[in-house]
PDB file of C-alpha atoms in Angstrom:
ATOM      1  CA  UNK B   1      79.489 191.181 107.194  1.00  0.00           C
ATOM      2  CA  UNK B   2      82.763 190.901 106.683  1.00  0.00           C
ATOM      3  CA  UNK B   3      85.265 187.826 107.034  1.00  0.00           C
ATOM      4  CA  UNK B   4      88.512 189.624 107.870  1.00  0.00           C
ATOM      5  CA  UNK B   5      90.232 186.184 109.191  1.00  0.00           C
ATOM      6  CA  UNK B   6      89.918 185.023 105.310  1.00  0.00           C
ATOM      7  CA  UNK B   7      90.912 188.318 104.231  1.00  0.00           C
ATOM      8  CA  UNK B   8      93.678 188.061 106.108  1.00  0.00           C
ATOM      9  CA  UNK B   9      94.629 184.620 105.038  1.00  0.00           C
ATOM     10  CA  UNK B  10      94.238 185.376 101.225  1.00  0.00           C
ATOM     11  CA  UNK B  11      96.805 188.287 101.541  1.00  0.00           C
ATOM     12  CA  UNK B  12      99.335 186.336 102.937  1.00  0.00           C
ATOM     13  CA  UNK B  13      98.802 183.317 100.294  1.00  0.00           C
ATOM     14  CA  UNK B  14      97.397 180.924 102.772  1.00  0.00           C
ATOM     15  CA  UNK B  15      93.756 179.171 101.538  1.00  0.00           C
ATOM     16  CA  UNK B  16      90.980 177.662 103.626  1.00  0.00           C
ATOM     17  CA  UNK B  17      89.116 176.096 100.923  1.00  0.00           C
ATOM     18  CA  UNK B  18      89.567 172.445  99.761  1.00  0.00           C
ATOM     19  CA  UNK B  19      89.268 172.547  96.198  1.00  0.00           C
ATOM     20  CA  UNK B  20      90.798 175.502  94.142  1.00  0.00           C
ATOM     21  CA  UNK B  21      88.452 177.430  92.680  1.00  0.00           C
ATOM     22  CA  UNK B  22      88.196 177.926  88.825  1.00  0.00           C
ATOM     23  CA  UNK B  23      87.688 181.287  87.049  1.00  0.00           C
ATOM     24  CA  UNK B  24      83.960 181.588  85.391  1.00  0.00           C
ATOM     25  CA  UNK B  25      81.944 183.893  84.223  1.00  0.00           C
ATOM     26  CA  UNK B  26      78.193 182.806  84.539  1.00  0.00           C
ATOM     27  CA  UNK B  27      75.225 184.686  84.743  1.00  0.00           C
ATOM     28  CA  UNK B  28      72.012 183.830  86.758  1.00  0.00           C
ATOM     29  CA  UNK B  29      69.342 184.790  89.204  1.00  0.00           C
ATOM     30  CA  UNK B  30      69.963 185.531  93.208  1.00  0.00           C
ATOM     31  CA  UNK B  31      66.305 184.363  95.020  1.00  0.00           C
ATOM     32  CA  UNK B  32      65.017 185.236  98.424  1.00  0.00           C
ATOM     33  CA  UNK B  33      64.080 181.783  99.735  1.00  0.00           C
ATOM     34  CA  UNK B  34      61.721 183.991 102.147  1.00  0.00           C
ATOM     35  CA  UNK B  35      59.800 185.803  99.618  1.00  0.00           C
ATOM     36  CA  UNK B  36      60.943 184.663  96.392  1.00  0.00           C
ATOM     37  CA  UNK B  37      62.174 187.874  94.964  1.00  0.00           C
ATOM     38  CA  UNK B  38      65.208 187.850  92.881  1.00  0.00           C
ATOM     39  CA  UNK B  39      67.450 189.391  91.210  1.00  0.00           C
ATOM     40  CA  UNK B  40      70.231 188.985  88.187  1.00  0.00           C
ATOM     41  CA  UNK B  41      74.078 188.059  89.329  1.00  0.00           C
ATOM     42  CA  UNK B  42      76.941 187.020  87.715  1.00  0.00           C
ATOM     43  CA  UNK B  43      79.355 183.993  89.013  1.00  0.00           C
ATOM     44  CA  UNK B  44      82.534 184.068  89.769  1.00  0.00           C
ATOM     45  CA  UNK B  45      85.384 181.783  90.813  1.00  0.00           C
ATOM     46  CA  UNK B  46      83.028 178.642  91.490  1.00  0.00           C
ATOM     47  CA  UNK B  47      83.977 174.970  92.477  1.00  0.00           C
ATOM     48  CA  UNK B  48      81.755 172.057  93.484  1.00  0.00           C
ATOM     49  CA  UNK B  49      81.674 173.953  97.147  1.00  0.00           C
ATOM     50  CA  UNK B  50      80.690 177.458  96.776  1.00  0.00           C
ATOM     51  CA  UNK B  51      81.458 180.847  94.429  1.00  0.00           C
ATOM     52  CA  UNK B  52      81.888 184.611  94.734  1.00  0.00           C
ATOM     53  CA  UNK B  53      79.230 186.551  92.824  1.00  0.00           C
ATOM     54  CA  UNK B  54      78.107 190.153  92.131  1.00  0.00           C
ATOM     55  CA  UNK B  55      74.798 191.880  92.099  1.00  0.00           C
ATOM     56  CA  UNK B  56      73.879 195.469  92.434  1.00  0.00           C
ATOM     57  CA  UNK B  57      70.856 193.880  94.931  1.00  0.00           C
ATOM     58  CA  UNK B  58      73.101 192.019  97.483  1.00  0.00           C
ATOM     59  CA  UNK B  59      71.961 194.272  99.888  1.00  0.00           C
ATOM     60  CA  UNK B  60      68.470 192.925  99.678  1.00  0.00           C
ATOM     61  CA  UNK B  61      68.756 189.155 100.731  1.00  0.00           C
ATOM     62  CA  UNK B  62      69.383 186.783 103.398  1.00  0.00           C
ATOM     63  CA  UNK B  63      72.551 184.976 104.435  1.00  0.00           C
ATOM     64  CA  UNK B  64      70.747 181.971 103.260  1.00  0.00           C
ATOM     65  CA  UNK B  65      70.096 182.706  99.271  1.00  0.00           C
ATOM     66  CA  UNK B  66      68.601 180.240  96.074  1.00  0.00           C
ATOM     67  CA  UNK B  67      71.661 180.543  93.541  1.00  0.00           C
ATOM     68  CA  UNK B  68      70.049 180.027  89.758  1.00  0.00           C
ATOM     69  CA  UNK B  69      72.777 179.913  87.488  1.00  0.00           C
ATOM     70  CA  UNK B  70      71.096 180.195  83.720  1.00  0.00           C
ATOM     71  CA  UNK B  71      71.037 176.584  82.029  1.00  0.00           C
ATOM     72  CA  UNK B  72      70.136 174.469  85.109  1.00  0.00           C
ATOM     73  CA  UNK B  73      66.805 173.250  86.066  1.00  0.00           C
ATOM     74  CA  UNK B  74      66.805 173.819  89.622  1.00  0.00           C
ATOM     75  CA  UNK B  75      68.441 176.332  92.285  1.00  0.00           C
ATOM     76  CA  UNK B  76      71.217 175.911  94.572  1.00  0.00           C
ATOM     77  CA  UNK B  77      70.920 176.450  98.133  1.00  0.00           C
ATOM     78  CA  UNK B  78      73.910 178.310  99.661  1.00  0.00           C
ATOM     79  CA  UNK B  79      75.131 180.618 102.994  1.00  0.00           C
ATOM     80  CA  UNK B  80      76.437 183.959 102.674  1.00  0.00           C
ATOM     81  CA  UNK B  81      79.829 183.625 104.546  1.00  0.00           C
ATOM     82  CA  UNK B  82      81.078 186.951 103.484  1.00  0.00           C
ATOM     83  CA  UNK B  83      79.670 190.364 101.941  1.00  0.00           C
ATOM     84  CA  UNK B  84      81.396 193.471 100.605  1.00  0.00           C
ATOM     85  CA  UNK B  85      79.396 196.303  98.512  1.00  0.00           C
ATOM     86  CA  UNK B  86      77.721 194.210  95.823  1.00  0.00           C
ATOM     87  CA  UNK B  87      80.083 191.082  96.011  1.00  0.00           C
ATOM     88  CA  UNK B  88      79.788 187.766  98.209  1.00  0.00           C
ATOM     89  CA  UNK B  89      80.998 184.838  98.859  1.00  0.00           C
ATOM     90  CA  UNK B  90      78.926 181.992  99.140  1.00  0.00           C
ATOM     91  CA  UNK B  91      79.407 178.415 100.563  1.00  0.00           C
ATOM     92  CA  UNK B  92      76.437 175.875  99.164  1.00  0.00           C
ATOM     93  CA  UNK B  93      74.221 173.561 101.147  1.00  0.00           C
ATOM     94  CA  UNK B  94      73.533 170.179  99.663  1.00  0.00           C
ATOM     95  CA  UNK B  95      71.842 168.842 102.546  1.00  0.00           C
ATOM     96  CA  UNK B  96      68.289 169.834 101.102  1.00  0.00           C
TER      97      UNK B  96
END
């Protein structure tokens, strides 16, 4: 699944997102919220909203994902609103 409106809109410098992303570089666990498998990621380009992240195992989960990032207690629910090889950007769900 691809979003080729945002690609679009990131090539010719326009950007949906309300708060401007920052660069990280944080690793952490991708979980199946279906069947609780996982799998190691890496963070990218996070705010308080959402992130892009990596994993050789994208391929194996569910728009709807747990995010673990190592060093906090408890996952992050989020939507996969984009996916390209083993990258993905992914918008997180507060609401619980």
């Amino acid at each position: 699944m691809t979003d080729r409106r945002g690609q679009q809109e990131r090539r010719s410098g326009k950007e949906r997102r309300k708060h401007r992303r920052k660069k990280t570089c944080i690793s952490g666990n991708l979980i199946n919220p279906e069947n609780e498998n996982s799998a190691s990621c890496l963070i990218n380009d996070a705010d308080a909203n959402g992130c892009r992240l990596y994993s050789s195992n994208l391929h194996e989960f569910p728009n709807t994902i747990l995010l673990q990032p190592d060093g906090m207690k408890s996952p992050i629910k989020g939507e996969v609103v984009w996916r390209s090889h083993n990258m993905a950007g992914v918008r997180f769900d507060y609401s619980g």
